[in-house]
Short mmCIF file of C-alpha atoms and ligand atoms in Angstrom, two decimals:
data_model
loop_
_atom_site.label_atom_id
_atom_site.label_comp_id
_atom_site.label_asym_id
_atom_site.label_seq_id
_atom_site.Cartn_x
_atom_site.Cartn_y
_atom_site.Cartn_z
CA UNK A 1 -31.26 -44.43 8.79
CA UNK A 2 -29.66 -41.22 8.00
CA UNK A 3 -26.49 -41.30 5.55
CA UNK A 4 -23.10 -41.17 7.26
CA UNK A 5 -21.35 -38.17 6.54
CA UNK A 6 -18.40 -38.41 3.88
CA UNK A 7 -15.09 -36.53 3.80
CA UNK A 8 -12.50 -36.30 1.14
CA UNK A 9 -8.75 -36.02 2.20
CA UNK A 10 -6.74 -34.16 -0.06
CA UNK A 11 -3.23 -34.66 0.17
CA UNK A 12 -0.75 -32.13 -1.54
CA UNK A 13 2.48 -32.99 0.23
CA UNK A 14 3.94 -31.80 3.76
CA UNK A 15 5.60 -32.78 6.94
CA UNK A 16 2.18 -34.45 7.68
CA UNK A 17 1.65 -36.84 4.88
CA UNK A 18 5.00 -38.05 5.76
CA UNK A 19 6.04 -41.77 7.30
CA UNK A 20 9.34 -42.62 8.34
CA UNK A 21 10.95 -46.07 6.17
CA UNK A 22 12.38 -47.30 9.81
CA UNK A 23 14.54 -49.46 7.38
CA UNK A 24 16.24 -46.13 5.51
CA UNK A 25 15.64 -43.39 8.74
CA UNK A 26 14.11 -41.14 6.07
CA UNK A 27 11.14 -39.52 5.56
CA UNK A 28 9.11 -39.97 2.78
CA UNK A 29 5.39 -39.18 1.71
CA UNK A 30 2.03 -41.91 2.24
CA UNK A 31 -0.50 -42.99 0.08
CA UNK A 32 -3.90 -42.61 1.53
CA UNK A 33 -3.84 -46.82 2.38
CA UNK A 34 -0.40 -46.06 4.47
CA UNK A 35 -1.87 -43.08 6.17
CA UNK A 36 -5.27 -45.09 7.57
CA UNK A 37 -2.65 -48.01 8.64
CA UNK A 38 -0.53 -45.37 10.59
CA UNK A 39 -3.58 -43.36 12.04
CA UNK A 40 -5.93 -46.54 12.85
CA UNK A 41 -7.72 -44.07 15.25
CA UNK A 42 -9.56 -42.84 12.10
CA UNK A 43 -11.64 -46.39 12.03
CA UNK A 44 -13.52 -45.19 15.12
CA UNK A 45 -14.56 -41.97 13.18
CA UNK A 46 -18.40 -41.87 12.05
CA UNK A 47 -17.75 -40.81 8.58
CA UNK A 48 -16.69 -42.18 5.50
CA UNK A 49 -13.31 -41.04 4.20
CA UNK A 50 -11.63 -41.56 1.11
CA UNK A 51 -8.63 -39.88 0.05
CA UNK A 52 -6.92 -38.34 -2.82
CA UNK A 53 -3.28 -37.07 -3.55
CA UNK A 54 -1.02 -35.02 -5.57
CA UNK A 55 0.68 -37.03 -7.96
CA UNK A 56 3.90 -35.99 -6.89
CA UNK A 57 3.31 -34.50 -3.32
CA UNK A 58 5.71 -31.42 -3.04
CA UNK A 59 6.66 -29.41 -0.06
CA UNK A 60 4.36 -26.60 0.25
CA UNK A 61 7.32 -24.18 -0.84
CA UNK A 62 6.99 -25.04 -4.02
CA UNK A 63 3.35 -23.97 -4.01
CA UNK A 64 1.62 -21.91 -7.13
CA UNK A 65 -1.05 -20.77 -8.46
CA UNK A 66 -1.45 -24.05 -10.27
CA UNK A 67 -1.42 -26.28 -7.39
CA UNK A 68 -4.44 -23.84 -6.02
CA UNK A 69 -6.47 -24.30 -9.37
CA UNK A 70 -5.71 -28.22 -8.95
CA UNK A 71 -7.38 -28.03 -5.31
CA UNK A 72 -10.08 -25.76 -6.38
CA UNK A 73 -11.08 -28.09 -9.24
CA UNK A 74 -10.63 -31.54 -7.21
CA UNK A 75 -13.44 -30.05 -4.34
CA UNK A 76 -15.94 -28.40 -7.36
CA UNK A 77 -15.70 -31.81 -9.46
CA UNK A 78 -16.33 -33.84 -5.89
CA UNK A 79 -18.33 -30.82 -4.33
CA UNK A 80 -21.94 -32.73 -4.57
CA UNK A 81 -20.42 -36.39 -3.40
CA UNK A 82 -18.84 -35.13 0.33
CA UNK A 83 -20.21 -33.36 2.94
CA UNK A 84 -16.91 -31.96 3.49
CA UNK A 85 -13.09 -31.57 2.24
CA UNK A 86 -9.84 -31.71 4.29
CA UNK A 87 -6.68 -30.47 2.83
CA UNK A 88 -3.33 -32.15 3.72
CA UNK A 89 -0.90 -29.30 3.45
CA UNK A 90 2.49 -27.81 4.08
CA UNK A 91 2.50 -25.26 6.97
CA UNK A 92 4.59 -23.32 5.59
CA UNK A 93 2.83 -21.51 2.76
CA UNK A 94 -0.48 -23.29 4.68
CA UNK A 95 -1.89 -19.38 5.04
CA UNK A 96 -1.51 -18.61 1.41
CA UNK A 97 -2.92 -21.59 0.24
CA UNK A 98 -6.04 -21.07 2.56
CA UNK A 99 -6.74 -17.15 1.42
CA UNK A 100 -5.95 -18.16 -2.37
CA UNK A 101 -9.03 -21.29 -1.77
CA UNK A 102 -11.08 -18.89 0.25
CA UNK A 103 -11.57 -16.15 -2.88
CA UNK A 104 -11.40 -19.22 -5.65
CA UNK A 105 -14.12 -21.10 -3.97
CA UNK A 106 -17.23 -18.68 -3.88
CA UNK A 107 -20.36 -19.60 -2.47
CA UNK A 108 -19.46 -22.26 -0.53
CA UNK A 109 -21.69 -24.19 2.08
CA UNK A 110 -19.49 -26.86 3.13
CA UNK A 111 -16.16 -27.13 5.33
CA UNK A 112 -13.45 -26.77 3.31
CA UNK A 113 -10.87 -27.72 6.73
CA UNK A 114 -6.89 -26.95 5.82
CA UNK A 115 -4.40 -28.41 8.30
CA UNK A 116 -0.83 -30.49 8.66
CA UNK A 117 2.03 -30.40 10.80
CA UNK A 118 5.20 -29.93 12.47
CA UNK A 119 6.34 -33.32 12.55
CA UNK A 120 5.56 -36.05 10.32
CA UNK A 121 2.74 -39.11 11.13
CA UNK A 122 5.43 -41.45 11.87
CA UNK A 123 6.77 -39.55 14.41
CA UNK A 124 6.26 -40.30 18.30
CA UNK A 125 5.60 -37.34 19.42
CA UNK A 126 4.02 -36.18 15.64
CA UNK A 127 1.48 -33.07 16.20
CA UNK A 128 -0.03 -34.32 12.66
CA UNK A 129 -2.55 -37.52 14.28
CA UNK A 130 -4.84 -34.71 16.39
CA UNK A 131 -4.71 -32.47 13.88
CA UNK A 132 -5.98 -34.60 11.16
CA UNK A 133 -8.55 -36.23 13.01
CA UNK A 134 -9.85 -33.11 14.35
CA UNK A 135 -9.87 -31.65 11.58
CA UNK A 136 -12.07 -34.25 9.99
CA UNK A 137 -14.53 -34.34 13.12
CA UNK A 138 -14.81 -30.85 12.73
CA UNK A 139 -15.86 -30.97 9.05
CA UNK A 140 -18.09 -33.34 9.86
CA UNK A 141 -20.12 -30.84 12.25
CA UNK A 142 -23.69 -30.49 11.09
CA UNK A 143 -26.93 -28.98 13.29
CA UNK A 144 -30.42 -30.02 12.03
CA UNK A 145 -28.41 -31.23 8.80
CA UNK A 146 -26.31 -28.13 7.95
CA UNK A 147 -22.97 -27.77 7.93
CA UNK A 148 -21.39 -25.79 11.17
CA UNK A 149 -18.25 -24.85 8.52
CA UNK A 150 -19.20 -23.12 5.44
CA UNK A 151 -15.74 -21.67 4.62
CA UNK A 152 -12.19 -22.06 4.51
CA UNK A 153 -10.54 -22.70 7.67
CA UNK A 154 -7.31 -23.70 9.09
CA UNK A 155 -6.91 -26.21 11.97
CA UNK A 156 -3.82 -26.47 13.35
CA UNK A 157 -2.88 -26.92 17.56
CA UNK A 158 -6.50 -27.33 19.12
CA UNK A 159 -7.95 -24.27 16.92
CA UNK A 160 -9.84 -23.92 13.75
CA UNK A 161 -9.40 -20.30 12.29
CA UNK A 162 -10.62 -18.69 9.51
CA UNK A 163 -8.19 -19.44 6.96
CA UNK A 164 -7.43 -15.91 5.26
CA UNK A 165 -7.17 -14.49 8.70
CA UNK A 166 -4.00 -16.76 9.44
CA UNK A 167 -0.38 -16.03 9.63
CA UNK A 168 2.04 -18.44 10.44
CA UNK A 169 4.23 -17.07 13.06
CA UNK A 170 6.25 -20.04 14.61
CA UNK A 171 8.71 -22.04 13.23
CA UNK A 172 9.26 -25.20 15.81
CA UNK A 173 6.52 -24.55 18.42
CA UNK A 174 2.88 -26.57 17.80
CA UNK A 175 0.68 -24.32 17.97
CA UNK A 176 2.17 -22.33 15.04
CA UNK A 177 -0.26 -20.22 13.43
CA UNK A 178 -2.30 -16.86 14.74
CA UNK A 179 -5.26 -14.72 13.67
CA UNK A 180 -4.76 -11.63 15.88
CA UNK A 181 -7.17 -10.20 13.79
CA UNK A 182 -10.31 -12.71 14.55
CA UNK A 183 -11.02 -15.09 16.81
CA UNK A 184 -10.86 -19.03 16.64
CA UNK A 185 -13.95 -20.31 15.04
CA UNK A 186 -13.59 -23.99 17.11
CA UNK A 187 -11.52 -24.65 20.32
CA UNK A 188 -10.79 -28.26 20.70
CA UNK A 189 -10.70 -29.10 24.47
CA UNK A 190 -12.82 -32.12 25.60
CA UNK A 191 -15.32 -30.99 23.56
CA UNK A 192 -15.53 -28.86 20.20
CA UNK A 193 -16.38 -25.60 21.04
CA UNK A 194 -17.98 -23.63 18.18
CA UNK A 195 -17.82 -19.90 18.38
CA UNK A 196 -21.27 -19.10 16.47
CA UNK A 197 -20.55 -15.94 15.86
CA UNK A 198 -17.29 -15.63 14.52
CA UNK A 199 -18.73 -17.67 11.49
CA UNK A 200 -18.94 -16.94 7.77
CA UNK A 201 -21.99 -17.23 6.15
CA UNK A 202 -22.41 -16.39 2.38
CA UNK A 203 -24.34 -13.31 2.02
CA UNK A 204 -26.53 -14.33 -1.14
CA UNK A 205 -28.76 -17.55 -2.39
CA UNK A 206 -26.18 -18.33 -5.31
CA UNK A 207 -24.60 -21.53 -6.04
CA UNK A 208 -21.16 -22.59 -5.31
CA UNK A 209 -18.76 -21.77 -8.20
CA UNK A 210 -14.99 -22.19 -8.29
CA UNK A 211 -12.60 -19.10 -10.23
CA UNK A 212 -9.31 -20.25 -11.06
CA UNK A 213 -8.09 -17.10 -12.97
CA UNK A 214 -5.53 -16.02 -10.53
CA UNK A 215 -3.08 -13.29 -12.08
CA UNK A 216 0.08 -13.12 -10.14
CA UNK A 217 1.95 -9.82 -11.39
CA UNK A 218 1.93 -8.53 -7.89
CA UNK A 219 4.53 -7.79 -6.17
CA UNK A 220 4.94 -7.31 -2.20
CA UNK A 221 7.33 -4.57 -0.65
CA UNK A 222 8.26 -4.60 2.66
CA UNK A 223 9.66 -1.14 3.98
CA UNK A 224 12.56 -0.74 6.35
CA UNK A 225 14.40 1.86 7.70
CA UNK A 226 17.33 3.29 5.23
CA UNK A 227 15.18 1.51 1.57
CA UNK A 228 16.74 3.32 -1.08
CA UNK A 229 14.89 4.93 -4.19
CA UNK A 230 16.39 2.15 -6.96
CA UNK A 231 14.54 -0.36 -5.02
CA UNK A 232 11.07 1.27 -5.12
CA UNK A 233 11.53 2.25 -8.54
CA UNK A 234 12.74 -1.37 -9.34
CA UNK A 235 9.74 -2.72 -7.83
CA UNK A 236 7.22 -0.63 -9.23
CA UNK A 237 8.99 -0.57 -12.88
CA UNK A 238 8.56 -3.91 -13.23
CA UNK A 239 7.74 -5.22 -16.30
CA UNK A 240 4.22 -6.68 -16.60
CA UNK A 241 3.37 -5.84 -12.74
CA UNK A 242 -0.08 -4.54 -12.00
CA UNK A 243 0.09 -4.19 -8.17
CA UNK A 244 1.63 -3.60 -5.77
CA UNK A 245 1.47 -4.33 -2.03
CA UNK A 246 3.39 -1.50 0.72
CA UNK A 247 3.86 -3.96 3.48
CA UNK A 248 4.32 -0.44 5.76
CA UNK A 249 4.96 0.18 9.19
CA UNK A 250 2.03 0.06 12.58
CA UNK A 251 -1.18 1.98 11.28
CA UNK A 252 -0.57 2.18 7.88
CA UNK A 253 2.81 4.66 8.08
CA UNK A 254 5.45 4.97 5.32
CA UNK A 255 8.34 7.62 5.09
CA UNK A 256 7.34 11.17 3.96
CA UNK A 257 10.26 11.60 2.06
CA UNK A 258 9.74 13.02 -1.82
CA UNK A 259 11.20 10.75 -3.63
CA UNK A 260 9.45 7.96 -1.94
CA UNK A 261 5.99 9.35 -2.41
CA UNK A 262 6.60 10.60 -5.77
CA UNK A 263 7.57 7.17 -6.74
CA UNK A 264 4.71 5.57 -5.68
CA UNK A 265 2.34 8.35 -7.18
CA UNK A 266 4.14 7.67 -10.52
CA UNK A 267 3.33 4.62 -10.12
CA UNK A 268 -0.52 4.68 -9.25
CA UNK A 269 -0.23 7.24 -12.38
CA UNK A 270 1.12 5.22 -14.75
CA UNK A 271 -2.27 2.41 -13.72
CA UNK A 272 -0.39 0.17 -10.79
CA UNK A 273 -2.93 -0.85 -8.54
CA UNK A 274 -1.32 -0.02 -5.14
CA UNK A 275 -2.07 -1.65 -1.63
CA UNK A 276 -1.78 -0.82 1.91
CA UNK A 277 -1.06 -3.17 4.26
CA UNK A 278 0.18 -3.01 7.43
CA UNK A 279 3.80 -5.30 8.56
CA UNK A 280 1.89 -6.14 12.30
CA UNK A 281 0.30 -9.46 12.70
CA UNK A 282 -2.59 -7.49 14.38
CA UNK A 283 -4.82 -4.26 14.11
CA UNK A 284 -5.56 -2.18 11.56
CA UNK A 285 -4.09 0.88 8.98
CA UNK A 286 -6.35 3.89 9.85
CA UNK A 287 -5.33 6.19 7.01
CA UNK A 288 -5.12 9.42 8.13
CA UNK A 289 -4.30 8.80 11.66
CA UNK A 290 -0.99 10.16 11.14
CA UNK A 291 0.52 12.12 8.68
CA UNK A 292 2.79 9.67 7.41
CA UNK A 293 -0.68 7.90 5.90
CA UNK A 294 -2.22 10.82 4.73
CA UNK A 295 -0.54 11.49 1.39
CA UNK A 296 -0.74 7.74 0.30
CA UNK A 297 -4.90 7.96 1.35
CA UNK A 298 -4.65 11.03 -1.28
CA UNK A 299 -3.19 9.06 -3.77
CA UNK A 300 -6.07 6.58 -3.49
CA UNK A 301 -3.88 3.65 -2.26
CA UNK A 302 -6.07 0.93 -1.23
CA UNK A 303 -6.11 0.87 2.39
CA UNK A 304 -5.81 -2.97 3.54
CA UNK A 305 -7.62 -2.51 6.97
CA UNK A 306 -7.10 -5.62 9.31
CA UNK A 307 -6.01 -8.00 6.41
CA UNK A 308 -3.26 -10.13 6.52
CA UNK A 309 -0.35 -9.97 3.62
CA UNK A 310 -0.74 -13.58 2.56
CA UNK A 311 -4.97 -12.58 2.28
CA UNK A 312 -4.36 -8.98 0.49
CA UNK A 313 -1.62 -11.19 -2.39
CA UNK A 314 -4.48 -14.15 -2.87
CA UNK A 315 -7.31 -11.04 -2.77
CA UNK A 316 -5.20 -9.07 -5.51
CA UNK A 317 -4.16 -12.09 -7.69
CA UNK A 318 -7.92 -13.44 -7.73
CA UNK A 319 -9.26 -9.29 -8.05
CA UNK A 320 -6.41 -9.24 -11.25
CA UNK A 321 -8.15 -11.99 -12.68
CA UNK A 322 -11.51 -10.11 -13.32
CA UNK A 323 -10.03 -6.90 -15.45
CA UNK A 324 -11.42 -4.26 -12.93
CA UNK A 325 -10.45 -0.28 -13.60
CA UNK A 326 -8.32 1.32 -10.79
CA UNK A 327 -11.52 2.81 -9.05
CA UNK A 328 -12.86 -0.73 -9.29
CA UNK A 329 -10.35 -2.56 -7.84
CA UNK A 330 -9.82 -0.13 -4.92
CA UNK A 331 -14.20 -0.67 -3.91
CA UNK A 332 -13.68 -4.03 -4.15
CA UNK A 333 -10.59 -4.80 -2.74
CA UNK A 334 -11.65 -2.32 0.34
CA UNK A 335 -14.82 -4.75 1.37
CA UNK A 336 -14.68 -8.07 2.79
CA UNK A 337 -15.23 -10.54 0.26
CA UNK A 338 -14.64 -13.38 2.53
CA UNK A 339 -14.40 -12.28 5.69
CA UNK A 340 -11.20 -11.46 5.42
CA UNK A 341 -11.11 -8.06 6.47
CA UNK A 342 -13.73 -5.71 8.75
N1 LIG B 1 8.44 -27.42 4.63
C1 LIG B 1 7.22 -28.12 4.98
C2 LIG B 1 6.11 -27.63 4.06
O1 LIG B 1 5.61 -26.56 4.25
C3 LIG B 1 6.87 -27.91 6.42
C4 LIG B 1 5.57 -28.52 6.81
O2 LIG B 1 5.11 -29.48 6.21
O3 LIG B 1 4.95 -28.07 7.75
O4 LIG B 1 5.76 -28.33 3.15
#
């Protein structure tokens, strides 16, 4: 008889690991034996789950680097026991969390399924009981024995995504998050439908390996019409900051004003690794398209492509980690590692 498939749960806090005391009216966060007895559903799945938690669960604001390197270690030290992980998370840093796992877990060959909530278990009308139990039935996929998901994805509203393609755009509705940039990987309708190709297979025959070294001196800078000089200079003068992502406007456009491209060229001179990313939820920066992205493609800025902010802050902090010159960096950081970019 062939071995039921096993899942690991791994809660880190959120609106979904929440159960209202009906005594008190408040909200307050499970343990894994509470969460079965409020989602008795999950008896009827055919896999075995077990679960683990934070020790204190936190609200997913008060995410860090540290709380990645906890996740990445808890799937690497239970990597060979489960067929497949679900993470119990916050939505609302749910994006950042996914692209930080998706660069720290490398080589991966199993489902590695993020999702939570708008409104908590307990609730009657709570979003959090399909996505949870989706979510595990997807990481349970397998054909002829092999796992459907081998990367990090988000489920969240009927659709698994690629996690370090999300953005969370919503604040109330559902179906909250979007990847503009690539399409669902599962639609849940009656049946789980599996887009084949918009899959991500590892590229090489090595083994799965976690990297926790996540350097976060990087800083993110929106631009808006009227910034002012002292703020760019602020930015990029920080102390101990070694990149810096321009957050600019459509294809990859910034102001062609002196001071502001002198600024950043000082910058890039005195060894800041410098990004560009475009502020749309969709397409691409196309250096060079317009004049307005020329001079920054002449100063070698990185040129983001089709990545998504909270993707190009977990690529930078994890591309930090490895000590890579400026040429370096830029290769690397312009090809998908992940599928996370084209
Ligand atoms: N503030 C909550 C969090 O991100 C919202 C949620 O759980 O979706 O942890």
């Amino acid at each position: 008889m062939a071995e039921r498939t096993k899942i690991l749960l791994i809660y880190t806090g959120g609106t979904i690991g929440m159960v209202k005391d009906y005594q008190t009216g408040s909200l307050r966060a499970f343990d894994f034996k509470e969460l079965v007895n409020n989602v008795p559903e999950l008896n009827q799945l055919a896999c075995d789950l077990s679960g683990v938690s934070f020790k204190v669960p936190i609200d997913s604001s008060n995410v860090s680097p540290l709380h990645w390197k906890r996740i990445a270690e808890l799937i690497r030290d239970n990597y060979e026991k489960y067929d497949g992980f679900v993470v119990l998370h916050g939505s609302d840093t749910m994006s950042y969390s996914a692209s930080a796992l998706s660069f720290m877990l490398e080589n991966l060959d199993k489902p590695v399924i993020f999702t939570g909530s708008q409104l908590p278990i307990g609730d009657l009308r709570t979003d959090a009981k399909e996505n949870l139990i989706t979510s595990i039935q997807i990481a349970t996929l397998k054909e002829e024995g092999v796992p459907v998901i081998q990367e990090v994805g988000l489920y969240f509203e009927y659709k698994l995504y690629r996690g370090n393609r999300t953005t969370k755009l919503n604040a109330e509705h559902f179906e909250a998050f979007a990847s503009l940039n690539h399409p669902p990987l599962v639609e849940s309708g009656v049946h789980l439908n599996v887009s084949h190709t918009s899959l991500y297979r590892k590229t090489d025959s090595e083994s799965f390996e976690i990297h926790t070294k996540m350097d976060s001196n990087v800083a993110v800078l929106k631009l808006f019409p009227g910034i002012g000089q002292s703020l760019v200079r602020t930015v990029c003068t920080t102390t101990g900051l070694k990149a810096l992502i321009l957050e600019t406007y459509g294809a990859g456009n910034a102001p062609l004003e002196t001071w502001f491209l002198t600024e950043v060229k000082q910058a890039i001179e005195r060894g800041l690794f410098v990004i560009n990313v475009t502020q749309c939820i969709g397409g691409s920066v196309q250096p060079g398209q317009y004049e307005t992205s020329r001079e920054l493609m002449e100063m070698q800025v990185a040129n983001g492509k089709d990545i998504t902010t909270e993707s190009a802050l977990a690529k930078t902090m994890y591309l930090l980690g490895k000590n890579l010159s400026a040429l370096e960096f830029k290769a690397v950081f312009e090809r998908s590692l992940r599928g996370e970019m084209v």
